[in-house]
XYZ file of C-alpha atoms in Angstrom:
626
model
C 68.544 150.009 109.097
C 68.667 146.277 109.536
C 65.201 144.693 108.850
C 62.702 144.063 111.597
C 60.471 141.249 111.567
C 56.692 141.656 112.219
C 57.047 140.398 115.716
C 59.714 143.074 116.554
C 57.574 145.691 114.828
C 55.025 144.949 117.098
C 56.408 144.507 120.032
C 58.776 148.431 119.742
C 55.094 149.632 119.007
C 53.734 147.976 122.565
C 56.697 149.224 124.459
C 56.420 152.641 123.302
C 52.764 152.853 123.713
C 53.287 151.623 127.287
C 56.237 153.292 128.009
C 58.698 150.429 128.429
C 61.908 150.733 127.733
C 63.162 149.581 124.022
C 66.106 146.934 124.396
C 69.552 147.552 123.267
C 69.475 144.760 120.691
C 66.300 146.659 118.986
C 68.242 150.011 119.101
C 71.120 148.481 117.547
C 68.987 147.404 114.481
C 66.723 150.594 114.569
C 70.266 152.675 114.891
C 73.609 150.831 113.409
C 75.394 154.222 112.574
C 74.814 154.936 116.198
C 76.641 151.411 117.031
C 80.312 151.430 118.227
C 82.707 148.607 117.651
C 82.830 148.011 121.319
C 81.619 150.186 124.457
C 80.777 149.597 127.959
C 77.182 148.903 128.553
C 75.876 149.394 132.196
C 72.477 150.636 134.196
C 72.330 154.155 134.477
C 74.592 155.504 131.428
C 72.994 158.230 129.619
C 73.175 159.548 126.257
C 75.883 161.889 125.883
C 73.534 164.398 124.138
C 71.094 163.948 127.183
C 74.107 164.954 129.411
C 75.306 168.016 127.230
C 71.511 169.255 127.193
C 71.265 169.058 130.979
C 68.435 165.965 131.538
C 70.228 164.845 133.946
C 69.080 167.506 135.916
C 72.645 169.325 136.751
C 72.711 172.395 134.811
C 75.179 175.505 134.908
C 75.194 178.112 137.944
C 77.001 181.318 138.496
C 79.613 182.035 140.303
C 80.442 184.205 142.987
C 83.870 186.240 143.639
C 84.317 185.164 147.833
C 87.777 186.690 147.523
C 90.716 187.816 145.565
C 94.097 187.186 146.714
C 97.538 189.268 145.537
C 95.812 191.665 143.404
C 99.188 193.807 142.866
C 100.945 190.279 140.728
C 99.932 190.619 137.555
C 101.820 188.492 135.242
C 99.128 188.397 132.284
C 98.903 191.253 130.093
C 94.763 190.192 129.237
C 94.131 190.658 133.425
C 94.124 186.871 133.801
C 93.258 185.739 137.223
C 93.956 182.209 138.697
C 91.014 180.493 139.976
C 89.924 177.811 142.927
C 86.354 177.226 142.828
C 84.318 175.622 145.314
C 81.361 173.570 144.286
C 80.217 170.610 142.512
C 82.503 170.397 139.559
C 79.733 168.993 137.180
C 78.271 172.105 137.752
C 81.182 174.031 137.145
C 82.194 172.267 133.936
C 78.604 173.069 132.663
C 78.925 176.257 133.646
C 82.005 176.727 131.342
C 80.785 174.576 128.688
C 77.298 177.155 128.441
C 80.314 179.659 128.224
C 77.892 182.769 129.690
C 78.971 183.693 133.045
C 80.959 186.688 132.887
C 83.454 185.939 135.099
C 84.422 183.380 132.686
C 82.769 184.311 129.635
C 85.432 183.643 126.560
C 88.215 182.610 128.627
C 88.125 178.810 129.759
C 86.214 176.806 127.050
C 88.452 175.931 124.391
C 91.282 177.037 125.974
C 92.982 174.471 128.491
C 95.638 173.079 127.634
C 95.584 170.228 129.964
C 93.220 168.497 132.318
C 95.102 166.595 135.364
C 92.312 164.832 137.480
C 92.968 162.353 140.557
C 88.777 161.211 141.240
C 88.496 158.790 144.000
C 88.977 155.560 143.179
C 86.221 153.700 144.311
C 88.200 150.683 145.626
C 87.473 150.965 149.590
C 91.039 151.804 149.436
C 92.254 153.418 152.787
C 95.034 155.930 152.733
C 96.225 157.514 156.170
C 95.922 160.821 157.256
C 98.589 163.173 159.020
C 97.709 160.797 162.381
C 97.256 157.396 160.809
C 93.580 157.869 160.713
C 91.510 155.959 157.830
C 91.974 159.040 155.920
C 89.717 157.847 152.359
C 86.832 155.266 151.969
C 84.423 156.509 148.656
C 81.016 155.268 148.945
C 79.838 154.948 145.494
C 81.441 151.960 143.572
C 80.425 150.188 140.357
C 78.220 151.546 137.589
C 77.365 154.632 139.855
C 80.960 156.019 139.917
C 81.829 155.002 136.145
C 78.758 157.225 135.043
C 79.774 159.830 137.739
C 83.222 160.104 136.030
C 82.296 159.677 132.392
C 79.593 162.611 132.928
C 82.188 164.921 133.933
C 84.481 163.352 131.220
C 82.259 164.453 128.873
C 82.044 167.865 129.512
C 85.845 168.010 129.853
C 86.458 167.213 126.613
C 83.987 169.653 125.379
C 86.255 172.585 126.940
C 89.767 171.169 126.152
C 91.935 173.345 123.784
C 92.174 171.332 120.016
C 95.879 170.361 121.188
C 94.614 169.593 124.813
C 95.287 166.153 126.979
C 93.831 165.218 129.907
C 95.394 162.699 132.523
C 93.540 160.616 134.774
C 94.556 159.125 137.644
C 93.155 156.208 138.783
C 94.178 152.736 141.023
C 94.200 149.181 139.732
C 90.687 148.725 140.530
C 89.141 150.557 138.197
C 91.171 152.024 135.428
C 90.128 149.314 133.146
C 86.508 150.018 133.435
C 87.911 154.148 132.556
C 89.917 153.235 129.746
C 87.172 152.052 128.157
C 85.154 155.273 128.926
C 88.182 157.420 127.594
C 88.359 155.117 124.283
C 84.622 156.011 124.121
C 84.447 159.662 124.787
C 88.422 160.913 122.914
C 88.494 158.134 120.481
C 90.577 154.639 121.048
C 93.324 156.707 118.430
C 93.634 159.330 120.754
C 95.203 157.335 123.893
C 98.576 158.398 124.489
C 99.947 156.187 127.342
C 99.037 154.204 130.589
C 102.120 155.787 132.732
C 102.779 153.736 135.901
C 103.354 155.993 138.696
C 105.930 153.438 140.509
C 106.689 154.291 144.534
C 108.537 153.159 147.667
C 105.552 153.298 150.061
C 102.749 150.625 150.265
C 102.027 148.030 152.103
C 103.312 144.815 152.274
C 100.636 141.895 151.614
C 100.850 137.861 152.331
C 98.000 136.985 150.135
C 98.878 139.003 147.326
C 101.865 140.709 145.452
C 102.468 144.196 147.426
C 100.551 147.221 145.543
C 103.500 149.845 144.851
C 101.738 151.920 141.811
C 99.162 153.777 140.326
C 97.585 154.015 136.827
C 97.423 157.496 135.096
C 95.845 157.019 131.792
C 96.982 160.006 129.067
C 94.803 160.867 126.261
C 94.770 163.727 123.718
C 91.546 165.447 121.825
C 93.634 165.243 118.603
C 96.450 164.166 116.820
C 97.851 167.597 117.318
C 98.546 168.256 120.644
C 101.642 169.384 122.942
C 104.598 166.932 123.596
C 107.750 168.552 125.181
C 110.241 165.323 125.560
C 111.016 165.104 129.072
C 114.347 163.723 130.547
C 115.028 161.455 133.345
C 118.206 159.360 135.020
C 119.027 155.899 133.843
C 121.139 154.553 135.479
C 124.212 152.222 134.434
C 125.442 150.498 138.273
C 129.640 150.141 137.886
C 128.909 150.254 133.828
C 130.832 152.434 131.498
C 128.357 154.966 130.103
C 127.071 155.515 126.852
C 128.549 158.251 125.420
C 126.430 160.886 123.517
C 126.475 164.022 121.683
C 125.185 167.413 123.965
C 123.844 165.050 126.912
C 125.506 166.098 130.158
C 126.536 162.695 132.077
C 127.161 162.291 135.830
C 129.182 160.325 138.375
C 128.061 159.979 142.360
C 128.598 157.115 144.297
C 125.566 155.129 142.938
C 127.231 154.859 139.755
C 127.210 156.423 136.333
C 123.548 157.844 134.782
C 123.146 159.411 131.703
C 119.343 161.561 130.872
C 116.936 159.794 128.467
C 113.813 160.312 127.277
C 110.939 159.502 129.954
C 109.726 156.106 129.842
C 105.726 155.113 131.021
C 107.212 154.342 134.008
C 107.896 156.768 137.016
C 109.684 155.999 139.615
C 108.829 158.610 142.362
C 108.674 159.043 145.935
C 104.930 159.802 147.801
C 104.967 162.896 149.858
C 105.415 160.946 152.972
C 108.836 160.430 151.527
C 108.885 164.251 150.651
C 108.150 165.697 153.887
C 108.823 169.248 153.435
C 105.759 169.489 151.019
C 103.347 168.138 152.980
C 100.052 169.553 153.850
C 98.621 167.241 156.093
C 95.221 166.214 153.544
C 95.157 162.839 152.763
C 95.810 161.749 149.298
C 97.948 164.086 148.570
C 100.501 163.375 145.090
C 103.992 164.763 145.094
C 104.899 167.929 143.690
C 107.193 166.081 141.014
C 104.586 163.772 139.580
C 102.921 166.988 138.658
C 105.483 168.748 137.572
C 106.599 166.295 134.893
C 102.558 165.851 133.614
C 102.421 169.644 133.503
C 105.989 170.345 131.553
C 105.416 167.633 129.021
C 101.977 168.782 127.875
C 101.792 172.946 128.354
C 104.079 175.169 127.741
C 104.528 178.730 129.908
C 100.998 180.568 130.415
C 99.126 177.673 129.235
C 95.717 177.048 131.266
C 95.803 173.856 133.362
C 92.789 172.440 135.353
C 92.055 170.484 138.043
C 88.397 169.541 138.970
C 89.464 166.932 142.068
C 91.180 169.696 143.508
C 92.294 168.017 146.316
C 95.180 169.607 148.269
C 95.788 171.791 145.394
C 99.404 170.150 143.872
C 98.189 171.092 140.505
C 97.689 174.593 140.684
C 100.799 175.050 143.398
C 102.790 173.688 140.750
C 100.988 175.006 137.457
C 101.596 178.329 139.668
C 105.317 177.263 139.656
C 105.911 176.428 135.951
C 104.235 179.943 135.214
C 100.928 178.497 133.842
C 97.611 179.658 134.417
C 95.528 177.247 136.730
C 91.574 176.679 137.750
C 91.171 174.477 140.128
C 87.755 173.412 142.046
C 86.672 170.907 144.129
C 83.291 170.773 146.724
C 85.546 170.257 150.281
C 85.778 172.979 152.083
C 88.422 171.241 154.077
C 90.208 171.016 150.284
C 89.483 174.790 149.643
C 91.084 175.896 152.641
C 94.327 173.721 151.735
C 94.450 175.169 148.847
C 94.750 178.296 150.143
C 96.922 178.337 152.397
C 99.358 176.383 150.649
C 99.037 179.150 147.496
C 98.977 182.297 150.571
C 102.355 180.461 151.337
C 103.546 179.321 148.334
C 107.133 181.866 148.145
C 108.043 179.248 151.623
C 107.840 176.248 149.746
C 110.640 174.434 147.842
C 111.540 175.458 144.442
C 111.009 172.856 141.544
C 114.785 173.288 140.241
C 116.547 173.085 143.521
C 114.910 171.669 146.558
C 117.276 173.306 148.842
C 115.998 176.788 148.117
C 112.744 178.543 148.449
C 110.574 179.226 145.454
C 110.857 182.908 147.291
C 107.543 184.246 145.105
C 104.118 185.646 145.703
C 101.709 183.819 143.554
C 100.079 185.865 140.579
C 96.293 186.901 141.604
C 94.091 184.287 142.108
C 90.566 184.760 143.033
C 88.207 182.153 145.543
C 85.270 181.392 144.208
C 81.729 179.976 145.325
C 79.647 177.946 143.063
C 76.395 176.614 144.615
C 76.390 178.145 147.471
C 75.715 182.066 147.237
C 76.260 185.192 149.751
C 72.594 186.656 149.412
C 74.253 190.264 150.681
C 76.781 190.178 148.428
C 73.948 189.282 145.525
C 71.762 192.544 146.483
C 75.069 194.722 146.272
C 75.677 193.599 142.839
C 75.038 196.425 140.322
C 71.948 196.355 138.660
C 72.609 195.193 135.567
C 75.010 192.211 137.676
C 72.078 191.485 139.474
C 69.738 190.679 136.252
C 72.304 188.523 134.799
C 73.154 186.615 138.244
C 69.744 185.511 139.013
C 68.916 184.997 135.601
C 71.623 182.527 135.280
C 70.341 180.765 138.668
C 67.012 179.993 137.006
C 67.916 179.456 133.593
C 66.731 182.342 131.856
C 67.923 183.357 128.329
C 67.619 187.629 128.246
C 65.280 188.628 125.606
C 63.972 191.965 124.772
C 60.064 192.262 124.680
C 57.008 194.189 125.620
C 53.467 192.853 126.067
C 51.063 196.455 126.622
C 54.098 198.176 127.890
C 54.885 195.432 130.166
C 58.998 194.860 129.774
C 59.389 191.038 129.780
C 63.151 190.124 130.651
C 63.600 187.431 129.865
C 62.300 183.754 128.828
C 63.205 180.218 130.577
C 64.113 176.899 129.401
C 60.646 176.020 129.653
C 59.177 178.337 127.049
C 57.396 180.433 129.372
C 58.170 184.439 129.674
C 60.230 185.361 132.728
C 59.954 189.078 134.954
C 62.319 190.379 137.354
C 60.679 192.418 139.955
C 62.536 196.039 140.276
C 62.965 196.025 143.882
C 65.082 198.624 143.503
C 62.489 201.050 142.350
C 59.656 199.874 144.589
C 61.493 199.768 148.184
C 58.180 199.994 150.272
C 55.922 197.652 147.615
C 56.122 194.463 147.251
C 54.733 191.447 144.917
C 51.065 190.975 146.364
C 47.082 190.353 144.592
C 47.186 194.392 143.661
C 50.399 193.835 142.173
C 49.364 190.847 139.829
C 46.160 192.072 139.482
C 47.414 195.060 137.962
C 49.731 192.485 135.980
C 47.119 190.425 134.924
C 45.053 193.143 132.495
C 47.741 193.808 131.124
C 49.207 190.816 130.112
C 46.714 188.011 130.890
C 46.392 186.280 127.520
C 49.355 186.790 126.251
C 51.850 184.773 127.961
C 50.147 181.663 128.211
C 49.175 179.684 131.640
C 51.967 181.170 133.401
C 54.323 183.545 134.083
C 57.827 183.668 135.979
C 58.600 186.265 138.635
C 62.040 186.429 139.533
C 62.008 188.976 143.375
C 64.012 188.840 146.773
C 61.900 186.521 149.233
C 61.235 189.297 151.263
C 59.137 191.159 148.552
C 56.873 188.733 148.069
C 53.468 188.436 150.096
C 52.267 184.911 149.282
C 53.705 181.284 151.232
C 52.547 179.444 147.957
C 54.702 178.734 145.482
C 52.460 180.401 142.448
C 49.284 182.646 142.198
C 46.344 181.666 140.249
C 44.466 184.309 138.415
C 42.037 183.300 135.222
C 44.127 179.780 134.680
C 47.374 181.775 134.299
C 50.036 180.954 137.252
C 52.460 183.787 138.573
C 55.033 181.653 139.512
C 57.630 183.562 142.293
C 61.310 182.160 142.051
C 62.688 183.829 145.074
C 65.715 184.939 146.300
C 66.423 182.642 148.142
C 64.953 180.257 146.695
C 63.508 177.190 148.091
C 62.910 174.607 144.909
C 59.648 174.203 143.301
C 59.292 170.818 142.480
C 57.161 170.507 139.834
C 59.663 172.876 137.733
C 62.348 170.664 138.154
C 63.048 167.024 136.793
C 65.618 166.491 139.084
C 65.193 167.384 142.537
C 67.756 170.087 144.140
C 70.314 168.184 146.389
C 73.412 169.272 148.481
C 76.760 167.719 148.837
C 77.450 166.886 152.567
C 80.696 168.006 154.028
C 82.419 164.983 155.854
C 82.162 164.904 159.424
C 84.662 162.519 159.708
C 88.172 161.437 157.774
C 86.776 158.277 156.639
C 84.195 159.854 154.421
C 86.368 162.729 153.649
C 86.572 161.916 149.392
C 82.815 160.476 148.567
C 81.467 161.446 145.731
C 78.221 163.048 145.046
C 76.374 164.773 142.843
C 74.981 168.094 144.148
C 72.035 169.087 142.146
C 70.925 173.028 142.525
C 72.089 175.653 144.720
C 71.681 177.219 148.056
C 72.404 180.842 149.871
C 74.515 180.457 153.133
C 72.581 180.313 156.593
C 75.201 181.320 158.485
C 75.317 178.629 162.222
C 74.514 180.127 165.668
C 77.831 179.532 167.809
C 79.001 179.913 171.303
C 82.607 179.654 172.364
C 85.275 180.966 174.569
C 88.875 180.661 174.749
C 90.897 180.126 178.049
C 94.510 180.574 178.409
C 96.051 178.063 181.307
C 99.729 178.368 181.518
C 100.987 177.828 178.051
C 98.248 175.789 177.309
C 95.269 176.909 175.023
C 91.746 176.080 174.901
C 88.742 176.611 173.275
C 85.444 175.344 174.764
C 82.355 175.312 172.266
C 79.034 175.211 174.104
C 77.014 175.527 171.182
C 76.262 175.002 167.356
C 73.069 174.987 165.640
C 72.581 174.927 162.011
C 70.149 177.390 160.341
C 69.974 174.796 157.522
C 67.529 171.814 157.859
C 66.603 168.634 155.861
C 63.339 168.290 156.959
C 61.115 171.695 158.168
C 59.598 171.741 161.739
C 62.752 169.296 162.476
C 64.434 170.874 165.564
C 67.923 170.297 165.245
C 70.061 169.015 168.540
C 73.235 170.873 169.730
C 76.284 169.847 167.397
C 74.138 167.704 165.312
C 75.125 169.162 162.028
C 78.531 170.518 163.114
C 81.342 169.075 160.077
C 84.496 170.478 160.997
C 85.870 173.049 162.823
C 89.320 175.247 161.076
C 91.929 177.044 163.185
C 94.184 179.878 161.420
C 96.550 179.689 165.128
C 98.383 182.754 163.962
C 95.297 185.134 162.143
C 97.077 188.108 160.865
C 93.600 189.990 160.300
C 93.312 189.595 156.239
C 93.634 185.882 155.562
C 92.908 182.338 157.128
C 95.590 180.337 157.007
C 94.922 177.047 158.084
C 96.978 174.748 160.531
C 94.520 173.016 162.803
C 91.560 171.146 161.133
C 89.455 168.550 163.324
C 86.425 167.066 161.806
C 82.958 166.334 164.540
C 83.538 162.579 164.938
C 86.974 163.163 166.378
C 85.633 166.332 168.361
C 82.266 164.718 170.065
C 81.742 161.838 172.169
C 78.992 159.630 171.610
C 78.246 158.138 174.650
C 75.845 160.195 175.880
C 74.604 164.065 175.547
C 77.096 166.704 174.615
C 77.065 169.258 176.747
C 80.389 171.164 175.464
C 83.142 170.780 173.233
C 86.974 171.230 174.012
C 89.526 171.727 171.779
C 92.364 171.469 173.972
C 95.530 170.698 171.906
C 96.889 174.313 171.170
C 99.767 176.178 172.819
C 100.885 179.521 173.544
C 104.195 179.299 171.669
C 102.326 178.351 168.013
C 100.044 180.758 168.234
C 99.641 184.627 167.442
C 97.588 187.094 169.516
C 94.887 186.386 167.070
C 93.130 183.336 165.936
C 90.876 182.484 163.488
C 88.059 179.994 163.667
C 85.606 178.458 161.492
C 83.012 176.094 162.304
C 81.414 174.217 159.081
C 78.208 172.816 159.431
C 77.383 169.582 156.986
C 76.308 171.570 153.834
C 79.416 173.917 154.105
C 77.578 176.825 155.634
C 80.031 178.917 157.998
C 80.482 180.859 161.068
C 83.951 182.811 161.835
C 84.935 184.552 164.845
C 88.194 185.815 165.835
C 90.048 185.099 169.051
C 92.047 187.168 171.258
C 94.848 185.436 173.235
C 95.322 187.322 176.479
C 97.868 185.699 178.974
């Protein structure tokens, strides 16, 4: 330690009497092992031991099977299923880190083989949509979306095989301010390469040279990781090639080309230029880019993952290549992209030869909810499914104790002893005073000043948070639950699903979780001609910020998803419109109309799903009489 002078001493002994914060020149001197040669220094970056132990108040949830997709494909002899989650991927990197759910238990951390992540930039860059909307504009910029990535950059190396890399992609803005986080977090020795992902799109600019790349930075967790030497085109214009040993060569009317080994620099189209794989979300990258990221660092049934899921390249061409892919990402607008484009993957274009079909069901893959919980599908769970699910929702470590013949299941973070009420065994009882009364001689000074009851909502007879007997508190954490803040640091907060293209990739963090309150909608289709429409006279969400806030018609209405040709097992989506394109603001909103669908492109079914602002859902199918 490097010596302090009495001043110094004394003024580190006011600070932490008073609770000030100790400067970062003191810290150096009180902690030079701790010291790095360089590292960025900014408001709001927390330790990365704070982060791993969960102060920063985002801590792991389970997850929730919504639905599993071609269970018949099987191409993993260990019953390996594909995943896209949706949620907050913080979250869900936590939850894989803690390595408990069992869904996942044993078969993520450790094990992927590559990370491929495309975060928003945070530039106020604008990229167009399908219809030349503003299609991206993040709202958090500066220190705020460093420490939002390096969190979750963190984590990610935590659950990266030994021979794992991880790509990010980034735009000029920012990637300097990331490499420096990368050199921090995998070690300046571990950075691999800054590829330049070089295209023909972009616009043109009179003030400035014209922006026609982006920056992917490549970094391994070791020295020993995967490298399969790529090969690529050079091209020699009206030269006389080079002639080696085993490499085929090529004439066309270019010129002549010989294959090399890939350079930093890729040179290839945008989807726009690529038509046939489009999807119609903005940002979407090009099947190829992926592809050669994927092939140089995994080889076949390797586990690749995506946490800026996006409109699901990476696992549509992980899913390709044969590799086993996890995506997640906290759109629902994303989540539905994905699925459709894996539902129709066998109609896409094969990665060998564009003119054919890939022409292949994709192996299982399973849909996933992380955040936001079906509360009926959570009281069908078996028994012992049950225990573990809601234990895992309030952080509760299973232990096996009695106090006087009292079974104790469990105990939380906290310290403090945990019960779960046996609903199941007491259908017409409930948790009232007789009930803790009864508790209470048992038990009363044995547990301390309080005690956890874990119960469905409707079992419980008190509005109050806790019950007070003899200074000991019977805490209830319901299901649902509605946060009690005083047992939380950090209070529970929920991502909002854009309403609009323009906000379509912020970036949040979503603190805690929720059970769906399904919306209350009114609609009706009419058929006119060949002409289609579909005239919504009402949405309310169940959902509100504030209670005793009555919410106005349409006022938390998101989006609204159209499957045009529903064939009665799964949504396929083809129409999306978000609110701000659907409602008029120039006065009250008596109805909507969507009124841009036709007989010919559509089935005798569709599907529709209206999304309120924190992603709950109502469906409804529609019959199309003529």
């Amino acid at each position: 330690m490097k010596t302090l002078n009495e001043v110094e001493i004394e003024d580190i002994i006011f600070r932490l009497k008073n609770k000030h914060s100790i400067p970062e020149y003191y810290l150096q001197k009180l902690f030079p092992e701790m010291s790095k040669e360089y590292e960025l220094t900014y408001k709001g970056k927390m330790r990365r031991e704070d982060i791993l132990a969960n102060e920063d108040g985002v801590f792991p949830i389970p997850i929730q099977i919504e639905k599993k997709f071609n269970k018949e494909v099987n191409l993993y002899k260990d019953n390996w299923s594909n995943m896209i989650i949706w949620g907050e991927n913080l979250q869900f990197l936590k939850t894989i880190y803690e390595n408990k759910d069992p869904i996942i238990k044993d078969k993520i951390k450790g094990k992927v083989k590559l990370i491929y992540i495309d975060p928003p930039f945070a530039s106020r860059s604008e990229f167009k949509g399908n219809e030349g909307q503003k299609a991206y504009s993040d709202k958090v910029e500066g220190s705020e979306f460093i420490e939002f990535i390096r969190r979750r950059l963190i984590i990610a190396k935590e659950i990266l095989a030994d021979d794992g890399s991880i790509y990010v992609h980034l735009d000029n803005k920012k990637q300097h301010h990331i490499k420096l986080v990368l050199d921090e977090i995998f070690g300046e020795n571990n950075f691999r390469n800054e590829i330049i992902w070089s295209y023909k799109s972009g616009g043109a600019s009179k003030t400035s040279f014209a922006k026609k790349h982006d920056n992917i930075l490549y970094y391994t967790k070791t020295n020993n990781y995967i490298f399969n030497q790529q090969k690529e085109k050079s091209y020699n214009r009206g030269l006389k090639p080079y002639r080696f040993k085993n490499v085929r060569e090529y004439e066309d009317k270019i010129g002549w080309y010989t294959l090399v080994n890939m350079r930093d620099v890729w040179d290839i189209d945008m989807v726009g230029r690529t038509a046939y794989e489009r999807t119609g979300y903005p940002t979407q990258k090009p099947e190829a880019l992926l592809e050669r990221i994927i092939r140089t660092s995994t080889n076949p049934g390797d586990i690749v993952l995506d946490f800026f899921g996006g409109s699901g390249t990476t696992g549509a061409v992980a899913e390709k290549l044969g590799r086993r892919w996890v995506v997640c990402d906290i759109g629902k607008l994303s989540i539905y992209t994905i699925q459709k484009r894996l539902i129709d993957i066998k109609n896409s274009r094969d990665l060998n030869d564009s003119n054919k079909k890939y022409d292949k069901k994709a192996n299982n893959y399973m849909v996933i909810n992380s955040g936001l919980y079906d509360l009926e599908k959570a009281f069908k769970l078996r028994r012992k499914e049950y225990i573990n699910f809601v234990m895992s929702l309030f952080e509760v470590e299973s232990i096996t104790k009695k106090i006087s013949g009292i079974n104790i299941d469990g105990e939380r973070k906290d310290g403090y002893y945990t019960l779960i009420y046996p609903y199941w065994e007491f259908k017409e009882a409930a948790v009232d005073e007789e009930y803790l009364n009864d508790l209470h001689r048992h038990i009363s000074n044995k547990v301390g000043d309080r005690l956890y009851i874990i119960t469905p909502a409707n079992y419980v007879d008190f509005i109050s948070d806790y019950y007070e007997i003899d200074n000991v508190r019977y805490y209830f954490l319901k299901v649902p639950y509605e946060a009690i803040k005083e047992l939380h640091k950090v209070s529970f907060k929920r991502f909002r699903q854009p309403s609009s293209a323009s906000n379509l990739n912020n970036i949040e963090d979503a603190i805690g979780f929720y059970f769906i309150k399904q919306p209350k909608v009114k609609s009706n289709l009419l058929v006119n001609k060949e002409k289609i429409e579909i005239h919504i006279s009402e949405f309310i969400s169940n959902f509100k910020e504030e209670k005793n806030i009555k919410l106005s018609n349409f006022e938390n209405l998101a989006m609204v998803l159209i499957d045009t040709n529903y064939n009665g097992q799964e949504f396929q989506l083809n129409k999306s419109y978000f609110s701000e394109d659907l409602i008029k603001k120039d006065g009250k909103i008596e109805e909507i109309i969507i009124s841009d669908l036709h007989e010919k492109d559509c089935g005798k079914t569709i599907m529709v799903i209206y999304i309120d602002i924190f992603g709950n859902e109502f469906r409804e199918e529609l019959e199309v009489k003529v």
